[in-house]
Amino acid sequence: MHILHISNSYGGTSVYRNLYNELDKLGVRQTVFVPLNANNHKRIGNQMIDFQTDGSSIIYSTALKKYHRFLYKAKIKCALKEILSRVNINNINLIHASTQCVDGAIAYELNKRYGIPYIVAVRNTDVNNYYKVFVWRKPYFSQILEEANKIIFISPKYRENFVANTIPCSVATRISEKIEVIPNGVGGDFLAHQQKTPRTLKTPVRVAFISSFKRGKGLLELIDAIGALRNKGIEIQFRAIGRGLPNRGDDPAYLAAVEKKALGKQWLSLEDFKAPVELREVLRQTDIFAMPSAPETFGLVYVEALSQNVPILYAQNQGFDGFYPDGFVGYPAKAGNVDDIADKLKRIIDNYAKMSENISRIDLNSIFDWARIAEQYLRIYQNAEK
């Protein structure tokens, strides 16, 4: 079996490397084609894989120019030309497109020409960029879904929101049986070094935020919410970690706003990004993890926090919402709403012992282990291959 991955986001996150590495262990031959946008050339060489399966490789393409950002059809045509010149399509059994509107469009065009089946994932960039900017392309986006063998969402809430709010009811009906929810897994040693002992909350309450300092992650609102709780007499220490995160980048204006808001707050620490091993230790010294991020396709860091028995605050109606009932491992808060974020933090504090007990009993490996996730994908590949 030879899988062609089309992954324009490869190198920006470890998600794809972790999946492809586990598939390699299962003996799957893989060609990873990476059509990089003009501003992402620095990703070349990131997240490399020492493939053990013969014939596997990663191919980077730098053919896309800055103007392709505005010329959707030209962008797809350019990437398609590149892939045909650099990949032997006759050897491919199945295409796995990592996004719908770009990678999926290339897979769709290859399917029309060569009959190669494909599966496609729907991501945040599809829903919040392409569907909103290229409104007139929606019928074409629907065709990509309808011709796919499988459509993958990485969270129940994203599937629910997409079907209800993004595509026509007629399309939703036709694709409903093709949809599967397969979450991202957790890499590193988080699952191998889980903390299963329930925690006891002490004073001061230690809250942590771990992400790039960018608009949409909810850091400014979180600072205000914690400040409001402190004003009510709740002692909280807050660490915000992730400034300068590689391959993600900070928003300079937003970072300046965060640093300005942090002035004079002795209870707030702004810290640079840390390696995964360091983050695991940070989480072990944390009582609550909070990141009311929107839009958010999934949020691996929520699972990393749970692996260390840390209750979590996440954004309502975003990627992680729906994996567990409200109040079971944490609470969803309305993104951007300081009062609601403060209220949900207070609820976690008030119900801390029960949540910690719940977390100690859940089996994260059954859902978020990359080896098991790779096996799920392999079954899909086998059922759909040419």
CSV table of C-alpha atoms in Angstrom, one decimal:
chain,number,residue,atom,x,y,z
A,1,MET,CA,0.0,0.0,0.0
A,2,HIS,CA,1.3,3.4,-1.0
A,3,ILE,CA,-0.3,6.5,0.5
A,4,LEU,CA,0.2,10.0,-0.8
A,5,HIS,CA,-0.2,12.5,1.9
A,6,ILE,CA,-0.9,16.1,0.8
A,7,SER,CA,-0.1,18.3,3.7
A,8,ASN,CA,0.5,22.0,3.2
A,9,SER,CA,0.9,22.5,7.0
A,10,TYR,CA,3.6,19.9,7.5
A,11,GLY,CA,6.5,21.2,9.6
A,12,GLY,CA,4.4,23.7,11.5
A,13,THR,CA,3.3,21.2,14.1
A,14,SER,CA,4.3,17.7,15.2
A,15,VAL,CA,0.8,16.3,14.6
A,16,TYR,CA,1.5,15.0,11.1
A,17,ARG,CA,4.9,13.7,11.9
A,18,ASN,CA,3.6,11.7,14.8
A,19,LEU,CA,0.9,10.1,12.6
A,20,TYR,CA,3.2,9.4,9.7
A,21,ASN,CA,5.8,7.9,12.0
A,22,GLU,CA,3.3,5.5,13.5
A,23,LEU,CA,2.0,4.5,10.1
A,24,ASP,CA,5.6,3.8,9.1
A,25,LYS,CA,5.9,1.4,12.0
A,26,LEU,CA,2.8,-0.4,10.5
A,27,GLY,CA,4.7,-0.9,7.2
A,28,VAL,CA,2.8,1.7,5.2
A,29,ARG,CA,4.7,3.2,2.3
A,30,GLN,CA,4.2,7.0,2.3
A,31,THR,CA,5.0,9.9,0.1
A,32,VAL,CA,4.4,13.2,1.9
A,33,PHE,CA,3.9,16.1,-0.5
A,34,VAL,CA,4.2,19.5,1.2
A,35,PRO,CA,3.0,22.5,-1.0
A,36,LEU,CA,4.4,25.3,1.2
A,37,ASN,CA,2.9,28.8,1.1
A,38,ALA,CA,5.4,31.5,0.3
A,39,ASN,CA,5.8,32.6,3.9
A,40,ASN,CA,6.4,29.0,5.2
A,41,HIS,CA,9.7,28.1,3.5
A,42,LYS,CA,11.4,28.0,6.9
A,43,ARG,CA,9.5,24.9,7.7
A,44,ILE,CA,11.6,22.8,5.2
A,45,GLY,CA,13.5,20.2,7.2
A,46,ASN,CA,11.2,20.6,10.3
A,47,GLN,CA,9.7,17.4,11.8
A,48,MET,CA,11.8,15.0,9.7
A,49,ILE,CA,11.1,11.3,9.8
A,50,ASP,CA,13.6,8.5,9.6
A,51,PHE,CA,11.3,6.2,7.5
A,52,GLN,CA,11.9,2.5,8.0
A,53,THR,CA,9.5,1.5,5.2
A,54,ASP,CA,11.2,1.4,1.7
A,55,GLY,CA,10.1,4.0,-0.8
A,56,SER,CA,8.8,6.5,1.8
A,57,SER,CA,9.8,10.2,1.5
A,58,ILE,CA,8.9,13.8,2.1
A,59,ILE,CA,8.8,16.2,-0.9
A,60,TYR,CA,8.7,19.9,-0.3
A,61,SER,CA,7.4,22.3,-3.0
A,62,THR,CA,8.2,26.0,-2.9
A,63,ALA,CA,6.4,26.8,-6.2
A,64,LEU,CA,3.5,28.7,-4.6
A,65,LYS,CA,4.0,32.5,-4.6
A,66,LYS,CA,2.5,35.2,-2.3
A,67,TYR,CA,-0.1,36.1,-4.9
A,68,HIS,CA,-1.5,32.6,-4.8
A,69,ARG,CA,-3.0,33.5,-1.5
A,70,PHE,CA,-5.6,35.5,-3.4
A,71,LEU,CA,-5.9,33.3,-6.5
A,72,TYR,CA,-7.5,30.1,-5.3
A,73,LYS,CA,-7.8,28.2,-8.6
A,74,ALA,CA,-4.3,29.3,-9.6
A,75,LYS,CA,-3.0,28.0,-6.3
A,76,ILE,CA,-4.6,24.6,-6.8
A,77,LYS,CA,-3.4,24.4,-10.4
A,78,CYS,CA,0.2,25.3,-9.4
A,79,ALA,CA,0.3,22.7,-6.7
A,80,LEU,CA,-1.3,20.1,-9.0
A,81,LYS,CA,1.4,20.7,-11.6
A,82,GLU,CA,4.1,20.3,-9.0
A,83,ILE,CA,2.8,17.1,-7.7
A,84,LEU,CA,2.4,15.6,-11.1
A,85,SER,CA,6.0,16.5,-12.0
A,86,ARG,CA,7.5,15.1,-8.8
A,87,VAL,CA,5.4,12.1,-7.8
A,88,ASN,CA,4.8,8.9,-9.8
A,89,ILE,CA,1.0,9.0,-9.5
A,90,ASN,CA,0.7,5.5,-11.0
A,91,ASN,CA,2.2,4.0,-7.8
A,92,ILE,CA,-0.3,5.7,-5.5
A,93,ASN,CA,-3.2,3.6,-4.0
A,94,LEU,CA,-4.8,6.3,-1.9
A,95,ILE,CA,-4.5,10.0,-1.1
A,96,HIS,CA,-4.9,11.4,2.4
A,97,ALA,CA,-5.5,15.2,2.3
A,98,SER,CA,-4.7,17.0,5.5
A,99,THR,CA,-7.0,19.9,4.8
A,100,GLN,CA,-10.2,20.2,2.8
A,101,CYS,CA,-9.9,23.4,0.7
A,102,VAL,CA,-6.3,23.2,-0.5
A,103,ASP,CA,-5.0,19.6,0.1
A,104,GLY,CA,-8.4,18.2,-0.6
A,105,ALA,CA,-8.8,20.2,-3.8
A,106,ILE,CA,-5.6,18.7,-5.1
A,107,ALA,CA,-6.7,15.2,-4.1
A,108,TYR,CA,-10.1,15.9,-5.8
A,109,GLU,CA,-8.5,17.0,-9.0
A,110,LEU,CA,-6.2,13.9,-9.0
A,111,ASN,CA,-9.2,11.7,-8.4
A,112,LYS,CA,-11.0,13.2,-11.4
A,113,ARG,CA,-8.0,12.5,-13.7
A,114,TYR,CA,-6.7,9.2,-12.4
A,115,GLY,CA,-9.5,7.7,-10.2
A,116,ILE,CA,-7.4,7.5,-7.1
A,117,PRO,CA,-9.6,7.4,-4.0
A,118,TYR,CA,-9.0,10.0,-1.2
A,119,ILE,CA,-9.9,10.8,2.3
A,120,VAL,CA,-10.0,14.4,3.5
A,121,ALA,CA,-9.7,16.1,6.9
A,122,VAL,CA,-11.7,19.3,7.7
A,123,ARG,CA,-9.7,21.8,9.7
A,124,ASN,CA,-9.9,25.2,11.3
A,125,THR,CA,-8.2,26.8,8.4
A,126,ASP,CA,-10.9,25.5,6.0
A,127,VAL,CA,-13.9,26.7,8.1
A,128,ASN,CA,-12.6,30.0,9.3
A,129,ASN,CA,-10.5,31.0,6.3
A,130,TYR,CA,-11.5,29.5,3.0
A,131,TYR,CA,-15.3,29.1,3.6
A,132,LYS,CA,-15.4,32.7,4.7
A,133,VAL,CA,-13.1,34.4,2.2
A,134,PHE,CA,-13.9,32.3,-0.9
A,135,VAL,CA,-17.6,32.3,-0.5
A,136,TRP,CA,-18.3,31.8,-4.2
A,137,ARG,CA,-16.2,28.5,-4.1
A,138,LYS,CA,-18.5,26.8,-1.7
A,139,PRO,CA,-20.1,24.6,-4.4
A,140,TYR,CA,-16.6,23.4,-5.3
A,141,PHE,CA,-15.8,22.8,-1.6
A,142,SER,CA,-18.9,20.6,-1.5
A,143,GLN,CA,-17.7,18.6,-4.4
A,144,ILE,CA,-14.5,17.8,-2.6
A,145,LEU,CA,-16.5,16.4,0.3
A,146,GLU,CA,-19.0,14.5,-1.9
A,147,GLU,CA,-16.3,12.7,-3.9
A,148,ALA,CA,-14.2,11.7,-0.8
A,149,ASN,CA,-14.2,8.2,0.5
A,150,LYS,CA,-14.0,9.4,4.1
A,151,ILE,CA,-14.2,12.8,5.8
A,152,ILE,CA,-12.3,13.2,9.0
A,153,PHE,CA,-13.0,15.6,11.8
A,154,ILE,CA,-10.8,15.7,14.9
A,155,SER,CA,-13.5,16.5,17.4
A,156,PRO,CA,-17.2,15.9,17.8
A,157,LYS,CA,-17.9,19.6,18.3
A,158,TYR,CA,-16.2,20.6,15.0
A,159,ARG,CA,-18.2,18.0,13.1
A,160,GLU,CA,-21.4,19.2,14.7
A,161,ASN,CA,-20.7,22.9,14.0
A,162,PHE,CA,-19.6,22.2,10.4
A,163,VAL,CA,-22.6,20.1,9.5
A,164,ALA,CA,-25.0,22.6,11.1
A,165,ASN,CA,-23.5,25.9,10.1
A,166,THR,CA,-21.1,25.6,7.2
A,167,ILE,CA,-22.6,23.4,4.5
A,168,PRO,CA,-26.1,23.1,3.0
A,169,CYS,CA,-28.5,20.5,4.5
A,170,SER,CA,-28.5,18.6,1.2
A,171,VAL,CA,-24.8,18.2,1.3
A,172,ALA,CA,-24.8,17.2,4.9
A,173,THR,CA,-27.3,14.5,4.2
A,174,ARG,CA,-25.2,13.1,1.3
A,175,ILE,CA,-21.9,13.0,3.2
A,176,SER,CA,-23.2,11.9,6.7
A,177,GLU,CA,-22.2,8.2,6.4
A,178,LYS,CA,-18.7,9.2,5.3
A,179,ILE,CA,-17.9,11.2,8.4
A,180,GLU,CA,-15.6,9.9,11.1
A,181,VAL,CA,-14.2,11.6,14.2
A,182,ILE,CA,-10.6,10.8,14.9
A,183,PRO,CA,-8.8,13.1,17.3
A,184,ASN,CA,-5.1,14.0,17.2
A,185,GLY,CA,-2.9,12.0,19.5
A,186,VAL,CA,-0.6,13.1,22.2
A,187,GLY,CA,3.1,12.9,21.5
A,188,GLY,CA,6.2,12.9,23.7
A,189,ASP,CA,6.1,11.2,27.0
A,190,PHE,CA,2.8,12.6,28.4
A,191,LEU,CA,0.8,9.4,28.1
A,192,ALA,CA,3.8,7.3,29.2
A,193,HIS,CA,4.2,9.4,32.3
A,194,GLN,CA,0.6,10.0,33.4
A,195,GLN,CA,-0.3,11.1,36.9
A,196,LYS,CA,-3.2,9.1,38.2
A,197,THR,CA,-3.2,10.2,41.8
A,198,PRO,CA,-6.1,12.7,42.5
A,199,ARG,CA,-4.9,16.1,43.5
A,200,THR,CA,-5.8,18.3,46.5
A,201,LEU,CA,-6.2,22.0,45.8
A,202,LYS,CA,-4.2,24.3,47.9
A,203,THR,CA,-3.7,28.1,48.3
A,204,PRO,CA,-2.7,29.9,46.2
A,205,VAL,CA,-4.4,28.2,43.2
A,206,ARG,CA,-1.9,27.8,40.4
A,207,VAL,CA,-3.2,28.4,36.9
A,208,ALA,CA,-1.2,28.0,33.7
A,209,PHE,CA,-1.7,29.0,30.1
A,210,ILE,CA,0.5,27.3,27.5
A,211,SER,CA,0.3,28.6,23.9
A,212,SER,CA,1.7,31.2,21.5
A,213,PHE,CA,0.9,34.7,22.5
A,214,LYS,CA,-1.5,35.4,19.7
A,215,ARG,CA,-5.0,36.9,19.3
A,216,GLY,CA,-7.6,34.3,19.6
A,217,LYS,CA,-5.9,32.3,22.3
A,218,GLY,CA,-7.8,34.2,25.0
A,219,LEU,CA,-4.8,35.3,27.1
A,220,LEU,CA,-5.9,38.9,27.7
A,221,GLU,CA,-9.3,37.8,28.8
A,222,LEU,CA,-7.8,35.2,31.0
A,223,ILE,CA,-5.6,37.8,32.8
A,224,ASP,CA,-8.7,40.0,33.3
A,225,ALA,CA,-10.8,37.0,34.6
A,226,ILE,CA,-8.1,35.9,37.1
A,227,GLY,CA,-7.7,39.6,38.2
A,228,ALA,CA,-11.5,39.7,38.9
A,229,LEU,CA,-11.3,36.5,41.0
A,230,ARG,CA,-8.4,37.9,42.9
A,231,ASN,CA,-10.4,41.0,43.6
A,232,LYS,CA,-13.0,38.7,45.2
A,233,GLY,CA,-10.4,37.3,47.5
A,234,ILE,CA,-9.4,34.1,45.7
A,235,GLU,CA,-5.6,33.8,45.8
A,236,ILE,CA,-4.4,32.8,42.3
A,237,GLN,CA,-0.9,32.7,40.8
A,238,PHE,CA,-0.8,32.6,36.9
A,239,ARG,CA,1.9,31.5,34.5
A,240,ALA,CA,1.5,32.2,30.8
A,241,ILE,CA,4.0,30.2,28.9
A,242,GLY,CA,4.7,30.2,25.1
A,243,ARG,CA,6.2,33.5,24.1
A,244,GLY,CA,8.4,33.0,21.0
A,245,LEU,CA,7.0,29.6,20.2
A,246,PRO,CA,8.8,28.3,17.0
A,247,ASN,CA,6.9,27.9,13.8
A,248,ARG,CA,3.8,29.6,15.3
A,249,GLY,CA,5.0,33.1,16.0
A,250,ASP,CA,3.7,35.8,18.3
A,251,ASP,CA,1.5,38.7,17.2
A,252,PRO,CA,3.7,41.7,18.0
A,253,ALA,CA,0.8,44.1,18.7
A,254,TYR,CA,-1.0,41.5,20.8
A,255,LEU,CA,2.2,40.6,22.7
A,256,ALA,CA,2.7,44.3,23.5
A,257,ALA,CA,-0.9,44.5,24.8
A,258,VAL,CA,-0.2,41.4,27.0
A,259,GLU,CA,3.0,42.8,28.4
A,260,LYS,CA,1.3,46.1,29.1
A,261,LYS,CA,-1.5,44.4,31.0
A,262,ALA,CA,1.0,42.4,33.0
A,263,LEU,CA,2.7,45.5,34.4
A,264,GLY,CA,2.5,45.7,38.2
A,265,LYS,CA,0.8,42.2,38.5
A,266,GLN,CA,3.1,40.3,40.8
A,267,TRP,CA,0.8,37.3,40.6
A,268,LEU,CA,1.4,37.0,36.8
A,269,SER,CA,4.5,35.5,35.1
A,270,LEU,CA,5.0,35.8,31.3
A,271,GLU,CA,7.4,33.1,30.1
A,272,ASP,CA,9.1,31.9,26.9
A,273,PHE,CA,8.1,28.6,25.3
A,274,LYS,CA,9.5,25.4,26.8
A,275,ALA,CA,10.4,22.0,25.6
A,276,PRO,CA,7.8,19.2,26.1
A,277,VAL,CA,9.7,17.6,29.0
A,278,GLU,CA,9.8,21.0,30.8
A,279,LEU,CA,6.0,21.5,30.1
A,280,ARG,CA,5.3,18.2,31.7
A,281,GLU,CA,7.0,19.4,34.8
A,282,VAL,CA,5.1,22.7,34.6
A,283,LEU,CA,1.8,20.9,34.4
A,284,ARG,CA,2.7,18.7,37.5
A,285,GLN,CA,3.1,22.0,39.4
A,286,THR,CA,-0.2,23.4,38.1
A,287,ASP,CA,-3.7,23.1,39.5
A,288,ILE,CA,-5.7,24.3,36.6
A,289,PHE,CA,-4.9,24.7,32.9
A,290,ALA,CA,-6.8,27.4,31.1
A,291,MET,CA,-6.9,28.3,27.4
A,292,PRO,CA,-10.2,29.7,26.2
A,293,SER,CA,-9.0,29.6,22.6
A,294,ALA,CA,-11.2,30.3,19.5
A,295,PRO,CA,-11.1,29.2,16.8
A,296,GLU,CA,-9.4,26.0,18.0
A,297,THR,CA,-9.6,22.8,15.9
A,298,PHE,CA,-8.5,20.6,18.7
A,299,GLY,CA,-5.9,21.7,21.3
A,300,LEU,CA,-3.4,18.9,22.1
A,301,VAL,CA,-2.3,20.8,25.3
A,302,TYR,CA,-5.7,20.0,26.9
A,303,VAL,CA,-5.0,16.3,26.7
A,304,GLU,CA,-1.4,16.9,27.9
A,305,ALA,CA,-2.8,18.7,30.9
A,306,LEU,CA,-5.3,15.9,31.6
A,307,SER,CA,-2.4,13.4,31.4
A,308,GLN,CA,-1.0,15.1,34.5
A,309,ASN,CA,-4.3,15.1,36.3
A,310,VAL,CA,-4.9,18.8,35.8
A,311,PRO,CA,-8.5,20.0,35.3
A,312,ILE,CA,-9.0,22.3,32.3
A,313,LEU,CA,-10.8,25.3,31.1
A,314,TYR,CA,-11.4,25.3,27.3
A,315,ALA,CA,-13.5,27.3,24.8
A,316,GLN,CA,-17.2,26.6,24.4
A,317,ASN,CA,-18.2,25.2,21.0
A,318,GLN,CA,-14.5,24.7,19.9
A,319,GLY,CA,-12.4,21.7,19.2
A,320,PHE,CA,-12.1,20.1,22.7
A,321,ASP,CA,-15.7,20.8,23.7
A,322,GLY,CA,-17.7,17.6,23.5
A,323,PHE,CA,-15.1,15.0,24.4
A,324,TYR,CA,-16.3,14.9,28.0
A,325,PRO,CA,-19.5,16.2,29.7
A,326,ASP,CA,-19.3,19.7,31.1
A,327,GLY,CA,-17.9,19.6,34.6
A,328,PHE,CA,-16.3,16.2,34.3
A,329,VAL,CA,-12.7,17.2,33.6
A,330,GLY,CA,-13.3,20.9,33.5
A,331,TYR,CA,-15.6,23.5,32.0
A,332,PRO,CA,-16.0,25.2,28.6
A,333,ALA,CA,-16.1,29.0,28.7
A,334,LYS,CA,-17.4,31.5,26.2
A,335,ALA,CA,-14.3,32.7,24.3
A,336,GLY,CA,-13.8,36.4,24.8
A,337,ASN,CA,-16.2,36.7,27.7
A,338,VAL,CA,-14.3,37.7,30.8
A,339,ASP,CA,-17.2,37.2,33.2
A,340,ASP,CA,-17.9,33.7,31.9
A,341,ILE,CA,-14.2,32.7,32.0
A,342,ALA,CA,-14.1,33.9,35.6
A,343,ASP,CA,-17.2,32.0,36.4
A,344,LYS,CA,-15.9,28.7,34.9
A,345,LEU,CA,-12.6,29.1,36.7
A,346,LYS,CA,-14.5,29.5,40.0
A,347,ARG,CA,-16.6,26.4,39.2
A,348,ILE,CA,-13.4,24.4,38.7
A,349,ILE,CA,-12.1,25.6,42.0
A,350,ASP,CA,-15.3,24.8,43.8
A,351,ASN,CA,-15.6,21.3,42.3
A,352,TYR,CA,-11.9,20.5,42.1
A,353,ALA,CA,-11.7,17.3,44.2
A,354,LYS,CA,-14.4,15.6,42.1
A,355,MET,CA,-12.9,16.6,38.8
A,356,SER,CA,-9.4,15.4,39.8
A,357,GLU,CA,-11.0,12.1,40.8
A,358,ASN,CA,-12.7,11.8,37.5
A,359,ILE,CA,-9.5,12.6,35.5
A,360,SER,CA,-7.6,9.9,37.5
A,361,ARG,CA,-10.1,7.3,36.2
A,362,ILE,CA,-10.3,8.1,32.5
A,363,ASP,CA,-8.4,6.1,29.9
A,364,LEU,CA,-6.6,8.7,27.7
A,365,ASN,CA,-4.7,6.0,25.8
A,366,SER,CA,-7.8,4.5,24.3
A,367,ILE,CA,-8.6,7.8,22.6
A,368,PHE,CA,-5.4,9.8,22.2
A,369,ASP,CA,-2.6,7.3,21.7
A,370,TRP,CA,-0.9,7.8,18.3
A,371,ALA,CA,-0.3,4.1,17.8
A,372,ARG,CA,-4.0,3.3,18.1
A,373,ILE,CA,-5.0,6.3,16.0
A,374,ALA,CA,-2.6,5.1,13.2
A,375,GLU,CA,-4.4,1.7,13.3
A,376,GLN,CA,-7.7,3.5,12.8
A,377,TYR,CA,-6.4,5.3,9.8
A,378,LEU,CA,-4.9,2.1,8.4
A,379,ARG,CA,-8.3,0.4,8.5
A,380,ILE,CA,-9.8,3.3,6.6
A,381,TYR,CA,-7.0,3.1,4.0
A,382,GLN,CA,-7.5,-0.6,3.5
A,383,ASN,CA,-11.2,-0.1,3.0
A,384,ALA,CA,-10.8,2.7,0.6
A,385,GLU,CA,-7.6,2.0,-1.4
A,386,LYS,CA,-7.6,1.7,-5.2
